[in-house]
Short mmCIF file of C-alpha atoms and ligand atoms in Angstrom, two decimals:
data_model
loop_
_atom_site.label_atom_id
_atom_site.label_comp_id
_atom_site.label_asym_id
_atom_site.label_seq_id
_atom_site.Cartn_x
_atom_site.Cartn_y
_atom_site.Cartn_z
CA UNK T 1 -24.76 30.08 36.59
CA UNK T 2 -27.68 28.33 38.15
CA UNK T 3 -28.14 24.72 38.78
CA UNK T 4 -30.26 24.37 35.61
CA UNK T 5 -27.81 26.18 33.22
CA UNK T 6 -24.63 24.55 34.74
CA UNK T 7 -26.55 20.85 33.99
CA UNK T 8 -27.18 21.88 30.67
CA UNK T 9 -24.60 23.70 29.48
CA UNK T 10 -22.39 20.42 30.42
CA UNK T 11 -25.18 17.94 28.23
CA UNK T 12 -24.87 20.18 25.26
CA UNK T 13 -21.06 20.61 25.58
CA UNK T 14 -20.48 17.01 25.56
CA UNK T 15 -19.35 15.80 21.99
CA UNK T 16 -21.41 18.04 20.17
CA UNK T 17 -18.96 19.35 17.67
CA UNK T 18 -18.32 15.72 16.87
CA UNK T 19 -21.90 15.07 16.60
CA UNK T 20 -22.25 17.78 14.11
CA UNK T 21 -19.57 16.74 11.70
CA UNK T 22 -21.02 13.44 11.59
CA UNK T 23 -24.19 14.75 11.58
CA UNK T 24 -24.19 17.42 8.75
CA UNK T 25 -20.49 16.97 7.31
CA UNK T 26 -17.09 18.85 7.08
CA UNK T 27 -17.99 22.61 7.77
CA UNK T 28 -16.99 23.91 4.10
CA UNK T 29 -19.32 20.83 2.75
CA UNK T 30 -21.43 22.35 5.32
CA UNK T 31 -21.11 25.87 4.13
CA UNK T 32 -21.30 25.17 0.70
CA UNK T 33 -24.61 23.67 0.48
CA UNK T 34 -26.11 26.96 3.13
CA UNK T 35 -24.14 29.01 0.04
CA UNK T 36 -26.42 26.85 -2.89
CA UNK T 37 -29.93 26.94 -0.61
CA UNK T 38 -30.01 28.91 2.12
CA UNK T 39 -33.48 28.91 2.26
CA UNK T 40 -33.92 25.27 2.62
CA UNK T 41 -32.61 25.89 5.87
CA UNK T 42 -35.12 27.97 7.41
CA UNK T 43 -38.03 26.00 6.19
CA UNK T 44 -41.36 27.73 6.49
CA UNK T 45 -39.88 30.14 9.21
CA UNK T 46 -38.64 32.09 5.69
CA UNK T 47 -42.15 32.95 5.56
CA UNK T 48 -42.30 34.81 9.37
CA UNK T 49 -38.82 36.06 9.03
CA UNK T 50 -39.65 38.13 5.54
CA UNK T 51 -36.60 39.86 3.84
CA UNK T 52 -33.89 39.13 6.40
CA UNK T 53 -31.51 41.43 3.85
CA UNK T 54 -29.92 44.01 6.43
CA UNK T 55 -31.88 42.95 9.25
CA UNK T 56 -30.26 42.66 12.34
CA UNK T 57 -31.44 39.22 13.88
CA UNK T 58 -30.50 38.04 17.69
CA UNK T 59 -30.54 33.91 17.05
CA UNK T 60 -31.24 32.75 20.47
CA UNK T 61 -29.77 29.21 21.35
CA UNK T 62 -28.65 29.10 17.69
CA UNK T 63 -26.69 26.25 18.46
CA UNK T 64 -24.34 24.97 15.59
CA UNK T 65 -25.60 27.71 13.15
CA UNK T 66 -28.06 25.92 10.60
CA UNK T 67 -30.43 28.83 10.95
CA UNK T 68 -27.77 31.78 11.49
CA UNK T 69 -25.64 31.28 8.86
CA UNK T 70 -28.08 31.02 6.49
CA UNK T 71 -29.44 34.50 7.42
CA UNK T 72 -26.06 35.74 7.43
CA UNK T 73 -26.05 34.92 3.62
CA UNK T 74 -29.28 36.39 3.00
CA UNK T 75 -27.64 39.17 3.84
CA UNK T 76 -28.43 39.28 7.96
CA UNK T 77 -26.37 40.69 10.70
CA UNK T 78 -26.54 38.22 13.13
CA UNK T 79 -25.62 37.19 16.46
CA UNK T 80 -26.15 33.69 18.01
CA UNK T 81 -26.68 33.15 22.09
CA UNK T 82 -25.91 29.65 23.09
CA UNK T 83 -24.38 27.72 25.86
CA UNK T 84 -22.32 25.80 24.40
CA UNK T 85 -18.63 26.69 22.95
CA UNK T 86 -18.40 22.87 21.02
CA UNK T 87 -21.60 24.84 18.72
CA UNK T 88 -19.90 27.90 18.60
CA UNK T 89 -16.21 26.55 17.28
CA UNK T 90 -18.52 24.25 14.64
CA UNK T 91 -20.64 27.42 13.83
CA UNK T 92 -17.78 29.80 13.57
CA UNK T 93 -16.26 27.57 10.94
CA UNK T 94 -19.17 27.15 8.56
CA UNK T 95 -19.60 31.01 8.63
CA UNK T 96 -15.67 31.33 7.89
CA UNK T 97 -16.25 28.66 4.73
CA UNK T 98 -19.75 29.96 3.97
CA UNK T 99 -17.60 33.64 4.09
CA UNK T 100 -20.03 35.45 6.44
CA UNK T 101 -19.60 37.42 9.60
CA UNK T 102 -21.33 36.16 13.08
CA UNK T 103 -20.97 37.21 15.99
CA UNK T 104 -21.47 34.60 18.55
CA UNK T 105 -21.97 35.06 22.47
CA UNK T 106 -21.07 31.31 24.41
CA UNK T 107 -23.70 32.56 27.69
CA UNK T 108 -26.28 30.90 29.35
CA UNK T 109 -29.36 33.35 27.95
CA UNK T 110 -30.94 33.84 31.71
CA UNK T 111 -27.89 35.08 32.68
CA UNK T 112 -26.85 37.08 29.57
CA UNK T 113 -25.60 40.88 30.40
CA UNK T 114 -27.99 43.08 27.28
CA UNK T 115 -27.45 45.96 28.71
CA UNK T 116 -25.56 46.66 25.12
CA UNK T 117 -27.91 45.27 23.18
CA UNK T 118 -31.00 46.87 24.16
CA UNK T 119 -33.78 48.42 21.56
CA UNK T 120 -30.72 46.86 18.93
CA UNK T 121 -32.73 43.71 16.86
CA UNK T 122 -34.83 44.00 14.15
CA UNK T 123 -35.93 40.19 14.67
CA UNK T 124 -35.26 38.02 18.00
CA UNK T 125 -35.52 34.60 15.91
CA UNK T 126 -35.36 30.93 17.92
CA UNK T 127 -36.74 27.54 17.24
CA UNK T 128 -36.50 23.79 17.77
CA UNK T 129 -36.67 23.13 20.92
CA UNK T 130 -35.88 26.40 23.31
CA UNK T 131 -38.28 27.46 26.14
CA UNK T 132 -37.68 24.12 28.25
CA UNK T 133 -34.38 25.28 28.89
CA UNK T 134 -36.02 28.13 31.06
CA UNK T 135 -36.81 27.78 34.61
CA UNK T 136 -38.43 31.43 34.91
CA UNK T 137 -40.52 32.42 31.27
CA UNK T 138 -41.18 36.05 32.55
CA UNK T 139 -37.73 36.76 32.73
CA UNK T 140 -36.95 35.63 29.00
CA UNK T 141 -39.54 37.02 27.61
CA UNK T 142 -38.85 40.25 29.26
CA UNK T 143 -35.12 39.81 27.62
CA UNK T 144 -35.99 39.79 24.80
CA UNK T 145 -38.51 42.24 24.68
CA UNK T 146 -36.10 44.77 25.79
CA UNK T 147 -33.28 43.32 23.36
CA UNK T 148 -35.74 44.34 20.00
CA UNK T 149 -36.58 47.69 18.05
CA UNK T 150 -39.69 49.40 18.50
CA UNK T 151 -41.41 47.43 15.23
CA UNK T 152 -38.75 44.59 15.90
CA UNK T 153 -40.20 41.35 15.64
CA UNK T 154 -40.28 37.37 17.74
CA UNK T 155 -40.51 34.90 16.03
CA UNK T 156 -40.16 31.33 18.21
CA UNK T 157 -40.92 28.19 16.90
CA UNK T 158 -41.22 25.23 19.09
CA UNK T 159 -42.38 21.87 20.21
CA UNK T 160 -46.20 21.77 21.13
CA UNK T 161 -46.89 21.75 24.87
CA UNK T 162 -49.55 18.99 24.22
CA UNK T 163 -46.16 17.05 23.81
CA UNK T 164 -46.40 17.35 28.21
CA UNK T 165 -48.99 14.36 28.18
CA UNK T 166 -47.31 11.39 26.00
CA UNK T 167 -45.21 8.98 27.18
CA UNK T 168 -42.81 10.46 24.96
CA UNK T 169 -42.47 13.54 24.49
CA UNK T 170 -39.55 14.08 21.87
CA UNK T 171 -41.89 14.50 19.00
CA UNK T 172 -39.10 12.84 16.38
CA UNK T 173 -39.09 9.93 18.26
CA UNK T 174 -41.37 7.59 16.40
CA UNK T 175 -42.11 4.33 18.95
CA UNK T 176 -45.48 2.62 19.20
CA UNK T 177 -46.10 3.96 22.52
CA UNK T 178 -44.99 7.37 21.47
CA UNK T 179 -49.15 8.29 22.02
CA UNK T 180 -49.47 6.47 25.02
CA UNK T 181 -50.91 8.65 27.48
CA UNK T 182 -49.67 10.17 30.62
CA UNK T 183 -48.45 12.61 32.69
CA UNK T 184 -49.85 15.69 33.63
CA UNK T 185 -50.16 18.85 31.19
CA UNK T 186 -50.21 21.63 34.16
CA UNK T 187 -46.79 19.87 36.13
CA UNK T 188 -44.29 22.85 36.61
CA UNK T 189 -41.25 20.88 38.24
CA UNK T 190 -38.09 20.85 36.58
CA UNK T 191 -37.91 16.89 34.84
CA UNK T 192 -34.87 15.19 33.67
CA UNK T 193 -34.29 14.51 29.54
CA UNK T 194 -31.86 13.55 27.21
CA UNK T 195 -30.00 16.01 24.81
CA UNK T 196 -31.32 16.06 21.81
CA UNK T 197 -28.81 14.50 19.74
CA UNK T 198 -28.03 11.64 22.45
CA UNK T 199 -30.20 8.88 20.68
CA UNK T 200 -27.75 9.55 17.24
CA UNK T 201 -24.90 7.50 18.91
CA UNK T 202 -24.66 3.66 19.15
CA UNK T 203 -27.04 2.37 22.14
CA UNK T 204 -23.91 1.44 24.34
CA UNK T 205 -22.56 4.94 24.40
CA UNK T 206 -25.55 6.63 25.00
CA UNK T 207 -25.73 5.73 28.89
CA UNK T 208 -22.47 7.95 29.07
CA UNK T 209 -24.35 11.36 28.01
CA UNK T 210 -25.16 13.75 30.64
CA UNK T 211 -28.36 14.98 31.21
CA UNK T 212 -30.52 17.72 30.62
CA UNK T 213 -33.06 19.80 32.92
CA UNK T 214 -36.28 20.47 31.05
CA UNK T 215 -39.01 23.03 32.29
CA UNK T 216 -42.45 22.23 30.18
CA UNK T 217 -44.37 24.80 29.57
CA UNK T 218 -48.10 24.93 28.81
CA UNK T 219 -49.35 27.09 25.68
CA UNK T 220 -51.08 29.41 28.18
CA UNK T 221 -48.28 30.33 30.31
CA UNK T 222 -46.28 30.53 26.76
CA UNK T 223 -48.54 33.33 25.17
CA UNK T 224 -49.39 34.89 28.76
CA UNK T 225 -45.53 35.55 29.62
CA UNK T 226 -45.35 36.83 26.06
CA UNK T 227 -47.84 39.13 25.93
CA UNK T 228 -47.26 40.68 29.98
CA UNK T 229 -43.42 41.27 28.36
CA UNK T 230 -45.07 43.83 26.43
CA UNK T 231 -45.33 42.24 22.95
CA UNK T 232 -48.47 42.10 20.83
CA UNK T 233 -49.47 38.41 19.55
CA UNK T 234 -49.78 38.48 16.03
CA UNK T 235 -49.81 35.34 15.37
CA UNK T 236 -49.92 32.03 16.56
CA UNK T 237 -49.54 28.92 13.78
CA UNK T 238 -49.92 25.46 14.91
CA UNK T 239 -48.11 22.38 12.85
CA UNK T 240 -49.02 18.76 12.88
CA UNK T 241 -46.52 16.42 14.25
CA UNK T 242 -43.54 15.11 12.59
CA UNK T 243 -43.92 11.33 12.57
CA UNK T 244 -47.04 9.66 10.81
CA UNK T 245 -49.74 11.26 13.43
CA UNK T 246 -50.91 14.28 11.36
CA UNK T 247 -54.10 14.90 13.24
CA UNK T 248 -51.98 15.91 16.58
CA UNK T 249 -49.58 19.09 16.57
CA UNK T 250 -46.08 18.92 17.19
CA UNK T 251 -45.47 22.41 16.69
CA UNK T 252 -46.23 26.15 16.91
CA UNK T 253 -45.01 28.91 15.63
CA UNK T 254 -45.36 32.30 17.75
CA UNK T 255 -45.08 35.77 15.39
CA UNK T 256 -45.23 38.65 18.10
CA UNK T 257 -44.18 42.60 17.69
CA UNK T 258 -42.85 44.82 19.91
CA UNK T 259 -44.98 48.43 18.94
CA UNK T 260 -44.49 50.38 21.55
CA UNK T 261 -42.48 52.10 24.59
CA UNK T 262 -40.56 49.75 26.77
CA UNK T 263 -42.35 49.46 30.11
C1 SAM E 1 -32.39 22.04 20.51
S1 SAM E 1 -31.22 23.32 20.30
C2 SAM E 1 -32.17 24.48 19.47
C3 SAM E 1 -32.13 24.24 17.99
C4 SAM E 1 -31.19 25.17 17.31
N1 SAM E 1 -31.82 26.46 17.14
C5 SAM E 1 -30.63 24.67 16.00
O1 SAM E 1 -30.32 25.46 15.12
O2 SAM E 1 -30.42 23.45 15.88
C6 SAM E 1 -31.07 23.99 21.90
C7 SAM E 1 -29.83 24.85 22.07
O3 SAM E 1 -29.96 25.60 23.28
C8 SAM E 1 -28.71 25.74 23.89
N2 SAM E 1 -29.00 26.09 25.29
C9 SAM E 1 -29.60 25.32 26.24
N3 SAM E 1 -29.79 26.03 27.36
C10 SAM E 1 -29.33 27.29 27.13
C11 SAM E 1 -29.26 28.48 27.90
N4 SAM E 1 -29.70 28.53 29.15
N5 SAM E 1 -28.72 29.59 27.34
C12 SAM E 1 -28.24 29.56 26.07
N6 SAM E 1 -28.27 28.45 25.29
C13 SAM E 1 -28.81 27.33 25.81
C14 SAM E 1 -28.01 24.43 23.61
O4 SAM E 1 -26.62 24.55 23.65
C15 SAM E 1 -28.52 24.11 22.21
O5 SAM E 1 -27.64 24.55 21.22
#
């Protein structure tokens, strides 16, 4: 694995199935509420996904399963790719107690064999905070070109790259400086971050965490690596921010197709 995969495989591996049960609950609380509203769960992505209903959907860095398992009980085949195997044993036991099948593959994505899984998904489906995990964009996006259908569908939704010039850039983090300025929007070094869910433990444990390695990417590099993968844009939705600033986005959401021959 390389150096950036090893360092994050170990920050997402540490106390993460804890996290989640503390998080979200028991994993047949869990799996009953996915079971009432599994919609809820995909939020407006619903709207890019369409009729998920015997669609065969590759959930890339699906993490614990709050997007997966829903689709699985919309009637979904799918398969999750994620580092980390504390996800997979919480994920695995929702989709037991939400009685669905998934299939999930503990691999770091960049190095992730396909050869199997070629021309195989109807929809290659990812969101929340997913291409900073990538040191080399062309490669993914390659991936998972060759991992959908001819007709198959992306659909990635994740944190603005304006995010690259605040002070801070986790866009749920709501501080008074959170705007401040800085930084510069074209770096391409690797920078160190915190795991997501770090800040959700008391202050004296959170020193203890291990760290992640984040690649930011701008939206140009985004949309070019896309669209020299082979896929056509069809789409590209922007979202405002999550805290109180509404006139800055915090999010896009890319809808691309795959129409034609691999190259
Ligand atoms: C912020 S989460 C994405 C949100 C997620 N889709 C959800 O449902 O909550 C990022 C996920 O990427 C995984 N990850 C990080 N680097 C990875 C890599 N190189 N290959 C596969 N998974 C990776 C982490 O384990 C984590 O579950």
């Amino acid at each position: 694995m390389n150096k950036q995969g090893e360092v994050n495989k170990k920050a997402w591996s540490y106390r993460a199935y804890e996290l989640w049960v503390n998080k979200f609950g028991l994993p047949k609380d869990v799996a009953k509420d996915m079971i009432r509203q599994p919609k809820i769960y995909l939020r407006r992505d619903i709207e890019f996904l369409g009729n998920v209903n015997g669609k065969k959907i590759a959930n890339l860095l699906g993490s614990c399963g709050r997007k997966a398992i829903p689709l699985a009980i919309l009637g979904a085949d799918v398969t999750i790719v994620d580092i980390s195997e504390d996800n997979k044993k919480y994920a695995i036991e929702v989709a037991k107690e939400a009685g669905v099948n998934l299939t999930y593959i503990v691999s770091d994505f960049s190095e992730l064999n396909i050869d199997e899984m070629r021309n195989s998904f109807d929809i290659t489906y990812m969101e929340g905070g997913i291409l900073h995990y990538f040191l080399d964009l062309n490669e993914i996006s390659q991936k998972i070109y060759s991992m959908l259908k001819i007709g198959g569908r992306l659909v990635l939704n994740d944190f603005h790259p304006i995010r690259k010039i605040f002070k801070v850039r986790d866009i749920f983090e709501v501080r008074d400086d959170s705007l401040e300025l800085t930084g510069d929007y074209f770096e391409n070094e690797l920078k160190i971050g915190a795991v997501a869910y770090e800040k959700l433990f008391p202050v004296a444990e959170q020193n203890e965490f291990p760290k992640c390695l984040l690649r930011y990417w701008t939206m140009g590099e985004i949309i070019s690596s896309f669209a020299s993968a082979g896929f056509i844009i069809d789409k590209l939705v922007e979202g405002p921010r999550f805290d109180s600033n509404k006139n800055i986005p915090g999010e896009f959401t890319l809808i691309a197709s795959k129409l034609k021959i691999q190259r």
